[in-house]
Amino acid sequence: MTTVASGAAASAVPVPSTAVPQAPASASAGAGRGVGPLLRAWREQRRVSQLELALRADSSARHISFIETGRSRPSEEMVLRLAEHLDVPVRERNALLLAAGYAPHYPETPLDDPSLDALREGLQRLIRGYEPYPALVVDATYGVVTANRGIAMLLEGVAESLLVPPLNAMRLTLHPRGLAPRIRNLPEWRGHLLAQMERQIALHRSRELRALYEEVAAYPVPETGGDGEPAGGVPYVALPLRIEHGGRVLSFVSSISTFNTPMDVTVAELAIETFLPADPATAKYLRTVVG
């Protein structure tokens, strides 16, 4: 798995039983445009020249140009090779193959399929083992797949209407009846989350993710308390999530892990987020309340 350290978490979310993630809308709807324009769009988005892409893919700039203009039909192997060098998400690689007239290469297995039993059990063991610290698993549109007791603790007091499945981490975090009123550094935290979603929209071109972004960005921003100082004078190493619970202000930084070289669309879009206490007081409180 690949782990990316983050100064801020994707969000804090609920704990219900494991749910099947909802697949986002794909660029496959644009398959009728042909593979050439789609590949050119990805190349331009990555700011890679035809020559540079040709060198990476062991081809020629002339051949790349012919593919993009539709004068040459790339082989299935070439489509996958170009997608790899352009860092195209797995779901969108299938869309490129369809646009080129080939069958999808990567399956999209439902998370409740028996073939993923070991994966589900491993994820649940992982986040349970992280207790008393909060941890959760989300899909590409921040749908909650599973979460541990540390997350459940943070969600105490959230409106019941927001806890009705399917649960969404961004909605729970930024909704005025969710966690937002208890987040002490809400302006900074909200700005971080919205910027994170914008980057993901540019990468995945998901209509569902865009709709979620427009929804949560339009939420009214409740007033919260001041950010305050780190407990015990401990300096923050990154932007923390500072949230009230039980009359205390808890501070967290987080990391997000994804799978290396996934061969399945569902698995490629899963992310494991773990919250690390940012100060000794938060760690002690979690051991007392959760542990």
Coordinates of C-alpha atoms in Angstrom, one line a residue:
M1 CA 0.0 0.0 0.0
T2 CA 1.1 3.6 -0.5
T3 CA 0.9 5.9 2.4
V4 CA 0.7 9.7 2.0
A5 CA 1.2 11.8 5.1
S6 CA -1.4 14.6 5.4
G7 CA -1.6 17.7 7.5
A8 CA -5.4 17.3 7.4
A9 CA -7.7 14.4 7.0
A10 CA -10.3 13.8 4.4
S11 CA -12.8 14.0 7.2
A12 CA -14.2 12.3 10.2
V13 CA -17.1 9.9 9.8
P14 CA -19.4 7.3 11.2
V15 CA -19.0 3.7 12.2
P16 CA -21.8 1.5 10.9
S17 CA -21.2 -1.9 9.4
T18 CA -19.3 -2.3 6.2
A19 CA -21.1 -0.9 3.2
V20 CA -20.6 -1.3 -0.6
P21 CA -19.0 1.8 -2.0
Q22 CA -20.9 3.8 -4.6
A23 CA -19.0 4.0 -7.8
P24 CA -18.6 7.6 -9.2
A25 CA -19.7 8.6 -12.6
S26 CA -16.9 7.9 -15.0
A27 CA -15.5 9.6 -18.1
S28 CA -16.6 6.5 -20.0
A29 CA -19.6 8.6 -21.1
G30 CA -17.2 10.4 -23.3
A31 CA -16.1 7.2 -25.0
G32 CA -18.0 8.2 -28.1
R33 CA -15.4 11.0 -28.7
G34 CA -12.8 8.4 -29.6
V35 CA -9.7 7.6 -27.8
G36 CA -7.5 10.2 -29.4
P37 CA -9.1 13.3 -27.9
L38 CA -9.4 11.6 -24.5
L39 CA -5.7 10.8 -24.5
R40 CA -4.8 14.3 -25.6
A41 CA -6.9 15.7 -22.8
W42 CA -5.1 13.6 -20.3
R43 CA -1.7 14.5 -21.7
E44 CA -2.5 18.2 -21.6
Q45 CA -3.8 17.9 -18.1
R46 CA -0.6 16.3 -17.1
R47 CA 1.3 19.0 -18.9
V48 CA 3.4 16.5 -20.9
S49 CA 4.4 17.2 -24.5
Q50 CA 3.9 14.6 -27.3
L51 CA 7.6 14.1 -27.5
E52 CA 8.0 13.5 -23.8
L53 CA 5.1 11.0 -23.7
A54 CA 6.6 9.3 -26.8
L55 CA 10.0 8.9 -25.0
R56 CA 8.3 7.5 -21.9
A57 CA 6.2 5.0 -23.9
D58 CA 9.0 4.0 -26.3
S59 CA 7.1 5.4 -29.2
S60 CA 7.5 8.5 -31.5
A61 CA 6.0 11.9 -31.3
R62 CA 4.6 11.3 -34.8
H63 CA 2.8 8.2 -33.7
I64 CA 1.4 10.0 -30.6
S65 CA 0.1 12.8 -32.9
F66 CA -1.5 10.3 -35.2
I67 CA -3.3 8.6 -32.3
E68 CA -4.6 11.9 -30.9
T69 CA -5.9 13.1 -34.3
G70 CA -7.5 9.7 -35.1
R71 CA -5.2 8.9 -38.0
S72 CA -3.9 5.9 -36.2
R73 CA -5.7 3.4 -34.0
P74 CA -3.6 2.4 -31.0
S75 CA -3.3 -1.2 -29.9
E76 CA -4.7 -2.3 -26.6
E77 CA -1.2 -2.5 -25.2
M78 CA -0.4 1.0 -26.4
V79 CA -3.5 2.5 -24.7
L80 CA -2.6 0.9 -21.4
R81 CA 1.0 2.0 -21.8
L82 CA 0.1 5.6 -22.4
A83 CA -2.4 5.6 -19.6
E84 CA 0.2 4.2 -17.2
H85 CA 2.7 7.0 -18.2
L86 CA 0.0 9.6 -17.9
D87 CA -1.0 8.3 -14.4
V88 CA -4.6 7.9 -15.6
P89 CA -6.9 6.4 -12.8
V90 CA -7.8 2.8 -13.2
R91 CA -11.5 3.5 -13.9
E92 CA -10.6 6.0 -16.6
R93 CA -8.2 3.5 -18.2
N94 CA -11.2 1.3 -18.8
A95 CA -12.9 4.3 -20.4
L96 CA -10.0 4.8 -22.7
L97 CA -10.1 1.2 -23.8
L98 CA -13.8 1.4 -24.5
A99 CA -13.2 4.5 -26.6
A100 CA -10.5 2.6 -28.6
G101 CA -12.9 -0.3 -29.2
Y102 CA -11.5 -2.7 -26.7
A103 CA -13.0 -4.4 -23.7
P104 CA -12.3 -3.0 -20.2
H105 CA -9.1 -4.4 -18.7
Y106 CA -9.8 -3.9 -15.0
P107 CA -12.8 -5.5 -13.3
E108 CA -15.0 -3.6 -10.8
T109 CA -15.8 -6.1 -8.1
P110 CA -18.5 -5.3 -5.6
L111 CA -17.0 -4.9 -2.2
D112 CA -19.4 -7.5 -0.7
D113 CA -18.3 -10.1 -3.3
P114 CA -16.8 -13.3 -1.7
S115 CA -13.6 -12.8 -3.7
L116 CA -12.9 -9.7 -1.6
D117 CA -13.6 -11.4 1.8
A118 CA -9.9 -11.3 2.7
L119 CA -9.6 -7.7 1.8
R120 CA -12.6 -6.6 3.8
E121 CA -11.4 -8.6 6.9
G122 CA -7.9 -7.2 6.6
L123 CA -9.2 -3.6 6.4
Q124 CA -11.4 -4.2 9.5
R125 CA -8.5 -5.7 11.4
L126 CA -6.3 -2.9 10.5
I127 CA -8.6 -0.1 11.7
R128 CA -9.6 -2.0 14.8
G129 CA -5.9 -2.5 15.6
Y130 CA -5.5 1.3 15.4
E131 CA -7.8 1.9 18.3
P132 CA -8.2 3.9 20.5
Y133 CA -7.1 6.3 17.7
P134 CA -9.7 7.0 14.9
A135 CA -9.5 5.3 11.6
L136 CA -11.8 4.7 8.6
V137 CA -12.0 3.5 5.0
V138 CA -13.7 5.6 2.3
D139 CA -14.3 5.2 -1.4
A140 CA -13.7 7.6 -4.2
T141 CA -16.6 9.9 -3.3
Y142 CA -16.0 9.7 0.4
G143 CA -18.6 7.1 1.1
V144 CA -17.9 5.4 4.4
V145 CA -17.0 1.7 3.9
T146 CA -16.1 1.0 7.5
A147 CA -14.7 2.8 10.6
N148 CA -13.6 2.1 14.1
R149 CA -14.7 3.1 17.6
G150 CA -12.5 6.2 17.6
I151 CA -14.5 7.6 14.7
A152 CA -17.7 6.6 16.5
M153 CA -16.7 8.7 19.5
L154 CA -16.1 11.8 17.3
L155 CA -19.6 11.4 15.8
E156 CA -21.5 11.6 19.1
G157 CA -24.0 14.5 18.8
V158 CA -24.2 14.5 15.0
A159 CA -27.8 14.8 13.7
E160 CA -29.5 11.4 13.2
S161 CA -30.5 12.4 9.7
L162 CA -26.8 12.5 8.7
L163 CA -26.2 9.0 10.1
V164 CA -28.6 7.3 7.8
P165 CA -26.8 5.2 5.2
P166 CA -25.2 5.7 2.7
L167 CA -22.9 7.8 4.9
N168 CA -20.6 10.3 3.4
A169 CA -17.5 11.7 5.2
M170 CA -17.5 15.1 3.6
R171 CA -21.2 15.7 4.2
L172 CA -20.8 14.6 7.9
T173 CA -17.8 16.9 8.4
L174 CA -19.0 20.1 6.7
H175 CA -22.8 20.0 7.3
P176 CA -23.9 22.6 9.9
R177 CA -25.6 19.8 11.8
G178 CA -22.6 17.5 11.5
L179 CA -19.1 18.0 12.9
A180 CA -18.6 21.6 11.6
P181 CA -19.9 23.4 14.7
R182 CA -17.4 21.6 16.8
I183 CA -14.4 22.1 14.6
R184 CA -12.4 24.9 16.2
N185 CA -10.3 25.7 13.1
L186 CA -13.2 25.3 10.7
P187 CA -12.2 28.0 8.1
E188 CA -8.8 26.4 7.6
W189 CA -10.1 22.8 7.7
R190 CA -13.0 23.6 5.4
G191 CA -10.6 25.3 2.9
H192 CA -8.3 22.3 3.0
L193 CA -11.1 19.8 2.3
L194 CA -12.6 21.8 -0.6
A195 CA -9.2 22.2 -2.2
Q196 CA -8.6 18.4 -1.8
M197 CA -11.9 17.7 -3.6
E198 CA -11.0 20.1 -6.4
R199 CA -7.7 18.2 -7.0
Q200 CA -9.6 14.9 -7.0
I201 CA -12.2 16.2 -9.4
A202 CA -9.4 17.3 -11.8
L203 CA -7.9 13.8 -11.5
H204 CA -11.0 11.6 -11.7
R205 CA -13.4 13.8 -13.7
S206 CA -16.2 12.3 -11.6
R207 CA -19.7 14.0 -12.0
E208 CA -20.7 12.5 -8.7
L209 CA -17.7 14.0 -6.9
R210 CA -18.4 17.3 -8.6
A211 CA -22.0 17.2 -7.4
L212 CA -20.8 16.4 -3.8
Y213 CA -18.4 19.3 -4.0
E214 CA -21.1 21.8 -5.1
E215 CA -23.3 20.5 -2.3
V216 CA -20.9 20.8 0.6
A217 CA -19.3 24.1 -0.6
A218 CA -22.8 25.6 -0.4
Y219 CA -23.4 24.7 3.2
P220 CA -23.6 27.7 5.5
V221 CA -20.5 28.0 7.7
P222 CA -21.4 27.9 11.4
E223 CA -19.4 30.1 13.8
T224 CA -16.9 28.1 15.9
G225 CA -14.6 28.9 18.8
G226 CA -11.1 30.2 18.2
D227 CA -8.3 27.9 17.3
G228 CA -6.5 28.2 20.6
E229 CA -3.0 26.9 21.4
P230 CA -1.7 23.3 21.3
A231 CA -2.2 21.5 24.6
G232 CA 0.9 21.7 26.8
G233 CA 2.6 24.0 24.3
V234 CA 3.3 21.2 21.8
P235 CA 3.8 22.7 18.3
Y236 CA 1.9 21.3 15.4
V237 CA 3.8 19.6 12.7
A238 CA 1.0 20.0 10.1
L239 CA -2.5 21.5 9.9
P240 CA -4.5 19.7 12.5
L241 CA -8.2 18.9 12.9
R242 CA -9.1 20.5 16.2
I243 CA -12.5 19.3 17.3
E244 CA -14.4 19.6 20.6
H245 CA -15.6 16.5 22.4
G246 CA -16.7 16.1 26.0
G247 CA -15.8 19.7 26.9
R248 CA -12.2 19.2 25.5
V249 CA -10.5 20.2 22.3
L250 CA -8.8 17.2 20.6
S251 CA -6.2 17.7 18.0
F252 CA -5.3 15.3 15.1
V253 CA -3.1 15.0 12.1
S254 CA -3.7 12.2 9.6
S255 CA -2.3 10.0 6.9
I256 CA -4.1 8.4 3.9
S257 CA -3.1 5.0 2.5
T258 CA -4.0 3.5 -0.9
F259 CA -3.2 0.3 -2.6
N260 CA -0.1 -0.1 -4.8
T261 CA -0.8 -1.0 -8.4
P262 CA -4.4 -2.1 -7.9
M263 CA -5.9 -4.4 -10.6
D264 CA -9.5 -3.7 -9.7
V265 CA -11.5 -0.5 -9.9
T266 CA -13.1 -0.9 -6.5
V267 CA -9.8 -1.6 -4.7
A268 CA -8.1 1.3 -6.6
E269 CA -10.7 3.8 -5.2
L270 CA -10.4 2.8 -1.5
A271 CA -8.5 4.9 0.9
I272 CA -7.6 4.2 4.6
E273 CA -7.4 7.3 6.7
T274 CA -5.8 7.2 10.2
F275 CA -5.9 10.0 12.7
L276 CA -2.9 10.5 14.9
P277 CA -3.1 12.5 18.2
A278 CA -1.3 15.8 17.7
D279 CA -0.5 16.3 21.4
P280 CA -0.2 14.2 24.5
A281 CA -3.5 15.4 26.0
T282 CA -5.4 14.1 23.0
A283 CA -3.7 10.7 23.2
K284 CA -4.4 10.4 26.9
Y285 CA -8.0 11.3 26.5
L286 CA -8.5 8.7 23.7
R287 CA -7.0 6.0 25.8
T288 CA -9.3 6.8 28.6
V289 CA -12.6 7.2 26.6
V290 CA -12.1 4.7 23.8
G291 CA -9.5 2.3 25.2

